[in-house]
PDB file of C-alpha atoms (C1' of nucleotides) in Angstrom:
ATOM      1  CA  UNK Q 250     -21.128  -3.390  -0.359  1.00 46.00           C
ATOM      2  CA  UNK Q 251     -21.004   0.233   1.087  1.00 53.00           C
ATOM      3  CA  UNK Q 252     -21.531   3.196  -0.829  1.00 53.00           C
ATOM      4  CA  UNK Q 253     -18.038   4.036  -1.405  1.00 61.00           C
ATOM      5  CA  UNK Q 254     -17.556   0.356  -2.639  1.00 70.00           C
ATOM      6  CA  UNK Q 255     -18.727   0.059  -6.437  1.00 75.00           C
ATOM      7  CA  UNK Q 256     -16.160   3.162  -7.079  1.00 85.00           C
ATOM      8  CA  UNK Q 257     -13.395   1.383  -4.993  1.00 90.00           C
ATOM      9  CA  UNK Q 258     -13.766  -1.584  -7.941  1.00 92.00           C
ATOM     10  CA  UNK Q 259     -13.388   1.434 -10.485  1.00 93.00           C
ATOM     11  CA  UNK Q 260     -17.032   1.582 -12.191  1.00 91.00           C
ATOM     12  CA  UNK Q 261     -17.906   4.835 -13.843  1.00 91.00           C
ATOM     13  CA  UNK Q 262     -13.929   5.715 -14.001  1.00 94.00           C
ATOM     14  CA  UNK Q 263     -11.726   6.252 -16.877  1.00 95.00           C
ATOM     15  CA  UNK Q 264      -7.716   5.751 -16.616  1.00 97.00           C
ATOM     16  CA  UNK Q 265      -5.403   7.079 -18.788  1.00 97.00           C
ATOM     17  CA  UNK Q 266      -1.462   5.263 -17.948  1.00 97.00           C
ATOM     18  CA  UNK Q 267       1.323   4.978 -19.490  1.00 98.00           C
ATOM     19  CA  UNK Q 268       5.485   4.008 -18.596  1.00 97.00           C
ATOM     20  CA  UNK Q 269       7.797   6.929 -18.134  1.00 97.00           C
ATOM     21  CA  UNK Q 270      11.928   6.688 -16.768  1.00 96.00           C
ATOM     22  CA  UNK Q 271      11.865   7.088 -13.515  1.00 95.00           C
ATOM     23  CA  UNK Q 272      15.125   6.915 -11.152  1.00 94.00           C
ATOM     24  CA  UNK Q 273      13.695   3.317  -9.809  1.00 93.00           C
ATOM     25  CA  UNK Q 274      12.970   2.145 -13.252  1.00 92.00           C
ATOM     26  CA  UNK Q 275      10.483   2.130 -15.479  1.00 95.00           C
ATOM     27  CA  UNK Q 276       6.832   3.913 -13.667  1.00 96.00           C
ATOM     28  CA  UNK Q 277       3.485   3.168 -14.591  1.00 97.00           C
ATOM     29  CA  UNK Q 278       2.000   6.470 -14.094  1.00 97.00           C
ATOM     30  CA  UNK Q 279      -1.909   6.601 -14.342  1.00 97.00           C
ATOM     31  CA  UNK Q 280      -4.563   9.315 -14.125  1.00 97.00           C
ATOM     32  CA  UNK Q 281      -8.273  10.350 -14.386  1.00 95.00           C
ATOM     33  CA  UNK Q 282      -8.962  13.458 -15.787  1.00 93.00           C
ATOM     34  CA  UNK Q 283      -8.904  14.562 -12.069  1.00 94.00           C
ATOM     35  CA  UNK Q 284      -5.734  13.865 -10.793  1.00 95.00           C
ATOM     36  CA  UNK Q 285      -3.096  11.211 -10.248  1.00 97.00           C
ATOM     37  CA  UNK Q 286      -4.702   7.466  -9.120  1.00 96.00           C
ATOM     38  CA  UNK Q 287      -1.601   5.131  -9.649  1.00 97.00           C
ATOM     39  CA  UNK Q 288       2.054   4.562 -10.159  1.00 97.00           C
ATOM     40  CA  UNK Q 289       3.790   1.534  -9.915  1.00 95.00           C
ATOM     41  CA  UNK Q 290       7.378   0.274 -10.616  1.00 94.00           C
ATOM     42  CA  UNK Q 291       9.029  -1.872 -13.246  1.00 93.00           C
ATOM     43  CA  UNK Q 292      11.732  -3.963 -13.687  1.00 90.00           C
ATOM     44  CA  UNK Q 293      12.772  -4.288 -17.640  1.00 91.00           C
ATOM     45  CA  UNK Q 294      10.352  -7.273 -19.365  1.00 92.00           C
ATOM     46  CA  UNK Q 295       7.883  -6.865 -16.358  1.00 91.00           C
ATOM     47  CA  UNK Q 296       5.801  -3.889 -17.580  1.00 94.00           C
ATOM     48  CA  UNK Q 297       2.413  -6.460 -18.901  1.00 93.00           C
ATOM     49  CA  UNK Q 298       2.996  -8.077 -15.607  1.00 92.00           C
ATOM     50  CA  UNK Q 299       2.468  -4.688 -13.557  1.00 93.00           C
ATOM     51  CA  UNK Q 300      -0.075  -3.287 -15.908  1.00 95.00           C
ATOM     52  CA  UNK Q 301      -2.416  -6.249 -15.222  1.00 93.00           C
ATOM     53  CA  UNK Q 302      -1.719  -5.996 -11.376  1.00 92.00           C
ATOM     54  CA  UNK Q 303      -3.043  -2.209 -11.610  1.00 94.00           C
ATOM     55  CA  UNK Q 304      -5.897  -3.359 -14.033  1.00 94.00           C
ATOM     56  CA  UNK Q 305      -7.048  -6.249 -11.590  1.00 92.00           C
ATOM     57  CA  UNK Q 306      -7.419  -3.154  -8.815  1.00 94.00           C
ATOM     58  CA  UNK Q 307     -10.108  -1.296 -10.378  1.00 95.00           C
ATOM     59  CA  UNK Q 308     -11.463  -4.334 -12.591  1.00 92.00           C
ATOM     60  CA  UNK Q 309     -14.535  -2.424 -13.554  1.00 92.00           C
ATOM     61  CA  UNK Q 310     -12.406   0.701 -14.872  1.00 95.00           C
ATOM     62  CA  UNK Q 311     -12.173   1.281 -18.159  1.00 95.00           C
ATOM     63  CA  UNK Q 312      -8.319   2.022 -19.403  1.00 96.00           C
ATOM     64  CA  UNK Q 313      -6.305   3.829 -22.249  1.00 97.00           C
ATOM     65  CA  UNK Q 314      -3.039   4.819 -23.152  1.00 97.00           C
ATOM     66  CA  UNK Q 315      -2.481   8.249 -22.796  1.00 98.00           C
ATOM     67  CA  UNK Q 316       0.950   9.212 -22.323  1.00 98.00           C
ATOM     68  CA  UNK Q 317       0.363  13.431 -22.714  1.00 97.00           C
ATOM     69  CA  UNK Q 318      -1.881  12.794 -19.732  1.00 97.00           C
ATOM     70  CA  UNK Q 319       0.732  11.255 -17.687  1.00 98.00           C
ATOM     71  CA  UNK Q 320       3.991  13.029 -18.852  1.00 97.00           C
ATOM     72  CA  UNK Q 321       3.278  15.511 -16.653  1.00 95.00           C
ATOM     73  CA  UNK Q 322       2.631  13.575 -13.521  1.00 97.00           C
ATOM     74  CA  UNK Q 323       5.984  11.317 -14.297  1.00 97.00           C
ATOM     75  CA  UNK Q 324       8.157  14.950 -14.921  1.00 96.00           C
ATOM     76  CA  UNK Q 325       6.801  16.540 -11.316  1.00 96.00           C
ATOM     77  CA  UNK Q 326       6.660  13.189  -8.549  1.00 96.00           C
ATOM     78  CA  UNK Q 327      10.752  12.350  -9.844  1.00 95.00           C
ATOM     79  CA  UNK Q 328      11.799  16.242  -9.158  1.00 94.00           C
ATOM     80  CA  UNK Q 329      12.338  17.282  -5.719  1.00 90.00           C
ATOM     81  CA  UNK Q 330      12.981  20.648  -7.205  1.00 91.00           C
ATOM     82  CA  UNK Q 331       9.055  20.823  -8.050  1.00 91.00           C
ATOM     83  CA  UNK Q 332       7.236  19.630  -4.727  1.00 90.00           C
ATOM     84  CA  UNK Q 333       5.963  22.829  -3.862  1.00 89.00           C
ATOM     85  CA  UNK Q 334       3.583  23.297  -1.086  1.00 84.00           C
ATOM     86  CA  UNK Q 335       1.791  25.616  -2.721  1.00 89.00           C
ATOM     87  CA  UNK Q 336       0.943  23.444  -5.935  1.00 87.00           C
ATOM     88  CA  UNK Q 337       0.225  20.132  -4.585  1.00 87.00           C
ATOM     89  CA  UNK Q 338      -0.255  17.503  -6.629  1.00 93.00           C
ATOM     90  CA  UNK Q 339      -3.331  16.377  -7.429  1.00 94.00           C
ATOM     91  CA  UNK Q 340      -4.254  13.019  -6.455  1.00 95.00           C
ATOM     92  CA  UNK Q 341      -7.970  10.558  -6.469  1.00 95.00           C
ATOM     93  CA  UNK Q 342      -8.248   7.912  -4.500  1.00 96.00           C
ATOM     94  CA  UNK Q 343     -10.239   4.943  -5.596  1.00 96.00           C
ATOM     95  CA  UNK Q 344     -10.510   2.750  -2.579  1.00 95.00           C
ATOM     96  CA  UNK Q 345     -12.926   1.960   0.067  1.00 95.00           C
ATOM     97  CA  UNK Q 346     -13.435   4.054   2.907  1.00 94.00           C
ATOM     98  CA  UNK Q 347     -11.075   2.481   5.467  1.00 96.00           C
ATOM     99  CA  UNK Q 348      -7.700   2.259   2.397  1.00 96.00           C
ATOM    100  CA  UNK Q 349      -8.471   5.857   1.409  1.00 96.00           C
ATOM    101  CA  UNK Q 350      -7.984   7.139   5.444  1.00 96.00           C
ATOM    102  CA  UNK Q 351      -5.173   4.807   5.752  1.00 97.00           C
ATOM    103  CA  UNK Q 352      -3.826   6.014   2.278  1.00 97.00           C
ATOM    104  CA  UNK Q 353      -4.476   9.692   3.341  1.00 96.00           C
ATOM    105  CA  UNK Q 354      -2.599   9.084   7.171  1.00 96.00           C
ATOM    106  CA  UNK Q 355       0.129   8.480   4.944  1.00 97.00           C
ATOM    107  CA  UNK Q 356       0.297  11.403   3.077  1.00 95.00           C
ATOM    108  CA  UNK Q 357       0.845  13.262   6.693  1.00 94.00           C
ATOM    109  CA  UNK Q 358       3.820  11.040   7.247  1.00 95.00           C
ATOM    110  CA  UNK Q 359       6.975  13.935   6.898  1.00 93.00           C
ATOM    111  CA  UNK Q 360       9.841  13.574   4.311  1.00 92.00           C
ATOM    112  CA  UNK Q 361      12.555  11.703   5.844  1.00 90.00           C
ATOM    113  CA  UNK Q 362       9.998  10.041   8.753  1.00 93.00           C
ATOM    114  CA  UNK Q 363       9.104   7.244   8.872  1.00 94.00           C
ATOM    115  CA  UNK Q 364       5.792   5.634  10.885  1.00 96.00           C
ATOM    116  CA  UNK Q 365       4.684   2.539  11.693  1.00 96.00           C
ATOM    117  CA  UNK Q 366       1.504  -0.058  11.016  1.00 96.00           C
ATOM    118  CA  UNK Q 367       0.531   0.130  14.349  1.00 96.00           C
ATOM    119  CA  UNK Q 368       1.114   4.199  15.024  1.00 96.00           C
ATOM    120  CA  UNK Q 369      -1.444   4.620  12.047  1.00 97.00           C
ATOM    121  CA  UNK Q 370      -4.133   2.095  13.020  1.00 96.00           C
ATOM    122  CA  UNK Q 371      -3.740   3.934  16.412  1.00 95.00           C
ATOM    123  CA  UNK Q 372      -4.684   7.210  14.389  1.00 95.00           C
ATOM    124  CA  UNK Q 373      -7.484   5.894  12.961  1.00 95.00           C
ATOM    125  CA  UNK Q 374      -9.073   4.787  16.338  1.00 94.00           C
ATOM    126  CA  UNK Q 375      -8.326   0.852  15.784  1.00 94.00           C
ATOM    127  CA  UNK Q 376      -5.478   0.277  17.715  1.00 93.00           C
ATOM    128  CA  UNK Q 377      -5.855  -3.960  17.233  1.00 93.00           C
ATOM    129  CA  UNK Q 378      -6.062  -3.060  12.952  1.00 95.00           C
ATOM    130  CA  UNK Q 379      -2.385  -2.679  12.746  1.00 95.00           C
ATOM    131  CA  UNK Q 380      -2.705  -6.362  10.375  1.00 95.00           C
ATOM    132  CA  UNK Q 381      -5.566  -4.325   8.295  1.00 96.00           C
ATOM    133  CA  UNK Q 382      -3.459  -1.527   8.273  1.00 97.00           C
ATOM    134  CA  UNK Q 383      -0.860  -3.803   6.386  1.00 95.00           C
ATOM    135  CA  UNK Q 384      -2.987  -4.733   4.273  1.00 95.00           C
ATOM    136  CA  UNK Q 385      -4.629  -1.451   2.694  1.00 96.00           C
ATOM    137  CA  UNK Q 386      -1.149  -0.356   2.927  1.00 96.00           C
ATOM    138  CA  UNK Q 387      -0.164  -2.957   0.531  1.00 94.00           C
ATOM    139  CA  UNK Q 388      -2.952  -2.085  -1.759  1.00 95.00           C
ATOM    140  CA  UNK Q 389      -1.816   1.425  -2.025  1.00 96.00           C
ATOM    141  CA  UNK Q 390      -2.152   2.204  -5.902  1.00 96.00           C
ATOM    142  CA  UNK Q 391       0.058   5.368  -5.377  1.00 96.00           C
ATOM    143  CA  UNK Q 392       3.292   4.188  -4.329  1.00 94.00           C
ATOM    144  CA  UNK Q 393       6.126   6.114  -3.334  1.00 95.00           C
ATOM    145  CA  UNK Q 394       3.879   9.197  -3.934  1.00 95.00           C
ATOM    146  CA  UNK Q 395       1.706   7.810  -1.108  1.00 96.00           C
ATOM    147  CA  UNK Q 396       4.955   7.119   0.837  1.00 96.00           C
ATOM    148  CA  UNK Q 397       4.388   3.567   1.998  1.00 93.00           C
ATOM    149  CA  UNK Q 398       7.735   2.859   2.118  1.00 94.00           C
ATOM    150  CA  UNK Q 399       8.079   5.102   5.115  1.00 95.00           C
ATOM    151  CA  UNK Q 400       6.254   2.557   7.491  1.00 96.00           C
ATOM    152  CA  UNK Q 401       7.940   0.033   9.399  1.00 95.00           C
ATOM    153  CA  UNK Q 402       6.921  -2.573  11.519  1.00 94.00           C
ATOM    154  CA  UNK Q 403       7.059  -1.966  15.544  1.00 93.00           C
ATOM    155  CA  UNK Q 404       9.598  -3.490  16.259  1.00 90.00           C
ATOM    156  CA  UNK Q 405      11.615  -1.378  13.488  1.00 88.00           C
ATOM    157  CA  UNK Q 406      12.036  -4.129  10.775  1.00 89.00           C
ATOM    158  CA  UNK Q 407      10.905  -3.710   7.067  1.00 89.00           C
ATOM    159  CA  UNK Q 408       8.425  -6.091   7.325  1.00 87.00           C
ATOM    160  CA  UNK Q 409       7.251  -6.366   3.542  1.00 85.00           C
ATOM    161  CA  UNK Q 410       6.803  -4.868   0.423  1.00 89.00           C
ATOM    162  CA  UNK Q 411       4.379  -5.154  -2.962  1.00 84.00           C
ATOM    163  CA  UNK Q 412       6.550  -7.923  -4.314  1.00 73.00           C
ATOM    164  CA  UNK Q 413      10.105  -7.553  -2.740  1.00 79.00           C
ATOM    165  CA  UNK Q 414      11.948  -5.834  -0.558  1.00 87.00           C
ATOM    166  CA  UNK Q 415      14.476  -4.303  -2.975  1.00 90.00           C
ATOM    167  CA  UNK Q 416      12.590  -1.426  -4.407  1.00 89.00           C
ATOM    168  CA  UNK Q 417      11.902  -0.075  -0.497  1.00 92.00           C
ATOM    169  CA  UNK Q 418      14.995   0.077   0.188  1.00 93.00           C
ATOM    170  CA  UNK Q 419      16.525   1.527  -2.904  1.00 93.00           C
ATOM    171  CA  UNK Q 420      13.596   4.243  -2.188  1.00 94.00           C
ATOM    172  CA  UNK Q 421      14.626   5.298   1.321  1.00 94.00           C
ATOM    173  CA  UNK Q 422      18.368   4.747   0.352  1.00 94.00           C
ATOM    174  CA  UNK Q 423      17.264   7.637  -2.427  1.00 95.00           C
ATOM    175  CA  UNK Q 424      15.534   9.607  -0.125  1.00 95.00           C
ATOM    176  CA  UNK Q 425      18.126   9.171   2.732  1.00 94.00           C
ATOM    177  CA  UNK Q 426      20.474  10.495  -0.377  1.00 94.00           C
ATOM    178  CA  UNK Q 427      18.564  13.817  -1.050  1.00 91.00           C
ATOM    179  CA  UNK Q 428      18.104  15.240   2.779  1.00 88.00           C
ATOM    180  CA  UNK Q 429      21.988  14.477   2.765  1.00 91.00           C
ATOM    181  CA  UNK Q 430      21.908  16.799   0.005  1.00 89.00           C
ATOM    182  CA  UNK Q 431      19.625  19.269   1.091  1.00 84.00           C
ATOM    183  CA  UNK Q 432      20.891  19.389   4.638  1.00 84.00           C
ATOM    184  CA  UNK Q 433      24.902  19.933   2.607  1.00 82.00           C
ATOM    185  CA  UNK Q 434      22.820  23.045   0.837  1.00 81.00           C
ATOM    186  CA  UNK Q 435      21.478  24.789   3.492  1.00 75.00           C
ATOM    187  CA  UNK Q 436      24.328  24.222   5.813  1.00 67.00           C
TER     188      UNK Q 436
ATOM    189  C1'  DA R  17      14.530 -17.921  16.494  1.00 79.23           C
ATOM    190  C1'  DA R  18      10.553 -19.870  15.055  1.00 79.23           C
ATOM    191  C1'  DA R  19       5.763 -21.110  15.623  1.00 79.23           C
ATOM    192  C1'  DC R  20       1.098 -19.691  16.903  1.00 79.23           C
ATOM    193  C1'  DG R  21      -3.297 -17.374  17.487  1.00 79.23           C
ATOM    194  C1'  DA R  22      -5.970 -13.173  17.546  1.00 79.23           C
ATOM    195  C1'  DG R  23      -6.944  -9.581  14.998  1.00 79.23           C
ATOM    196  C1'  DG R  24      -9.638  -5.976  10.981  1.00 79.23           C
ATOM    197  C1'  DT R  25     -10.589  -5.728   6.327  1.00 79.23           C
ATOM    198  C1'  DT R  26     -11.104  -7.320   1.727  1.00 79.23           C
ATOM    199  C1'  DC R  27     -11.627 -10.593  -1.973  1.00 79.23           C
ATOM    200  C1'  DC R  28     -13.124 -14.918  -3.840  1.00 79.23           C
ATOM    201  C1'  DT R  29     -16.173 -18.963  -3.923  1.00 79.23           C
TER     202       DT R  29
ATOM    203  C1'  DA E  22     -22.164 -17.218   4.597  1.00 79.23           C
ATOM    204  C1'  DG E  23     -17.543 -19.202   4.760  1.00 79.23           C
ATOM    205  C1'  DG E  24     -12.636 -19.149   4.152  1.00 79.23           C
ATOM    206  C1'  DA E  25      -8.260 -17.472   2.864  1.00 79.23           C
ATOM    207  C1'  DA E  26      -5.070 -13.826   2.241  1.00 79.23           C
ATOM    208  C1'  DC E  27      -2.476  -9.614   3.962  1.00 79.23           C
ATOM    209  C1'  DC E  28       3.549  -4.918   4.028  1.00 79.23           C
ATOM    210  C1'  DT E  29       1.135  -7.165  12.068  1.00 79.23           C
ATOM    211  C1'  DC E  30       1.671  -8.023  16.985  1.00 79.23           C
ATOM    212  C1'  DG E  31       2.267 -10.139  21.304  1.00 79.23           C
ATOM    213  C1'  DT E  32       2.962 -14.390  23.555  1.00 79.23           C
ATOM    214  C1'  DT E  33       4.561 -18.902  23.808  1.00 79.23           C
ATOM    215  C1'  DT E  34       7.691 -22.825  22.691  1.00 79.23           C
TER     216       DT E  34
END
DNA sequence: AAACGAGGTTCCT
DNA sequence: AGGAACCTCGTTT
């Protein structure tokens, strides 16, 4: 195990979640006193299910509801009106070393762009760990935040998604949706 | 179009 | 240590 590992499994790290409306359904929104460390989606009846997929991330963590921790969290990522540079959102990564700089390659990846496996294991100075890419990309506890849903395959198909396609593409469909909007606005 | 092997990393036994 | 699983890719049937 490396250094960075025994936090990647969660040890020493307390996680407040809780479910809030979200315009893809119900989101798990969790957070450490220091910032934002998951968010997941649910479909209605499914919410144990996803909580225990989070939990089994960070099996060592140690987990309470706390929905005044996450309120906030759940009002700011759904508002487009409230990404401001200037306040970023605060996120922790709990990962090992190589999922955190594939997590944080993502992060770079522009509203609207997308990217794909490949391009970022290219970035990170593997170009042959576009299938590891996939992977850490799959374990991204952050979604949509972390905009995983913005990287395609090479040859342009969707490839795959944390269990089903449907959710990434009613995610780009939204965001295709709001640069409509904002490109009507400043027209 | 589908099947295959190589490939990097992680998780489980 | 060994093997399987992954949101891959390029080549081969």
């Amino acid at each position: 195990m490396s250094p960075g590992t025994y936090k990647a499994r969660g040890r020493g790290v307390t996680i407040g979640h809780a479910f809030h409306a979200s315009p893809f359904g119900k989101a798990l929104v969790m957070a450490t006193e220091a910032g934002l460390c998951g968010l997941a989606f649910a479909d209605e009846g499914e919410e144990a299910a996803v909580l225990a997929d989070m939990r089994r991330r960070w099996p060592e963590a140690v987990y309470v509801q706390d929905a005044g921790l996450t309120a906030s969290y759940a009002g700011r990522i759904f508002d487009p009106e409230r990404w401001r540079p200037e306040t970023p959102l605060r996120i922790v990564f709990i990962g090992t070393d190589f999922e955190i700089r594939v997590w944080q390659t993502l992060l770079k990846i522009p509203f609207g762009k997308a990217s794909t496996y490949s391009a970022i294991a290219g970035h990170l100075g593997k170009p042959q760990a576009a299938r590891a890419v996939g992977a850490a990309v799959g374990r991204n506890p952050v979604s949509f935040v972390v905009p995983c849903h913005r990287v395609f395959g090479k040859s342009g198909s969707l490839c795959g998604y944390h269990r089903g396609l449907t959710r990434k593409r009613a995610i780009l469909g939204w965001e295709a949706g709001l640069s409509a909007a904002s490109a009507r606005l400043s027209a």
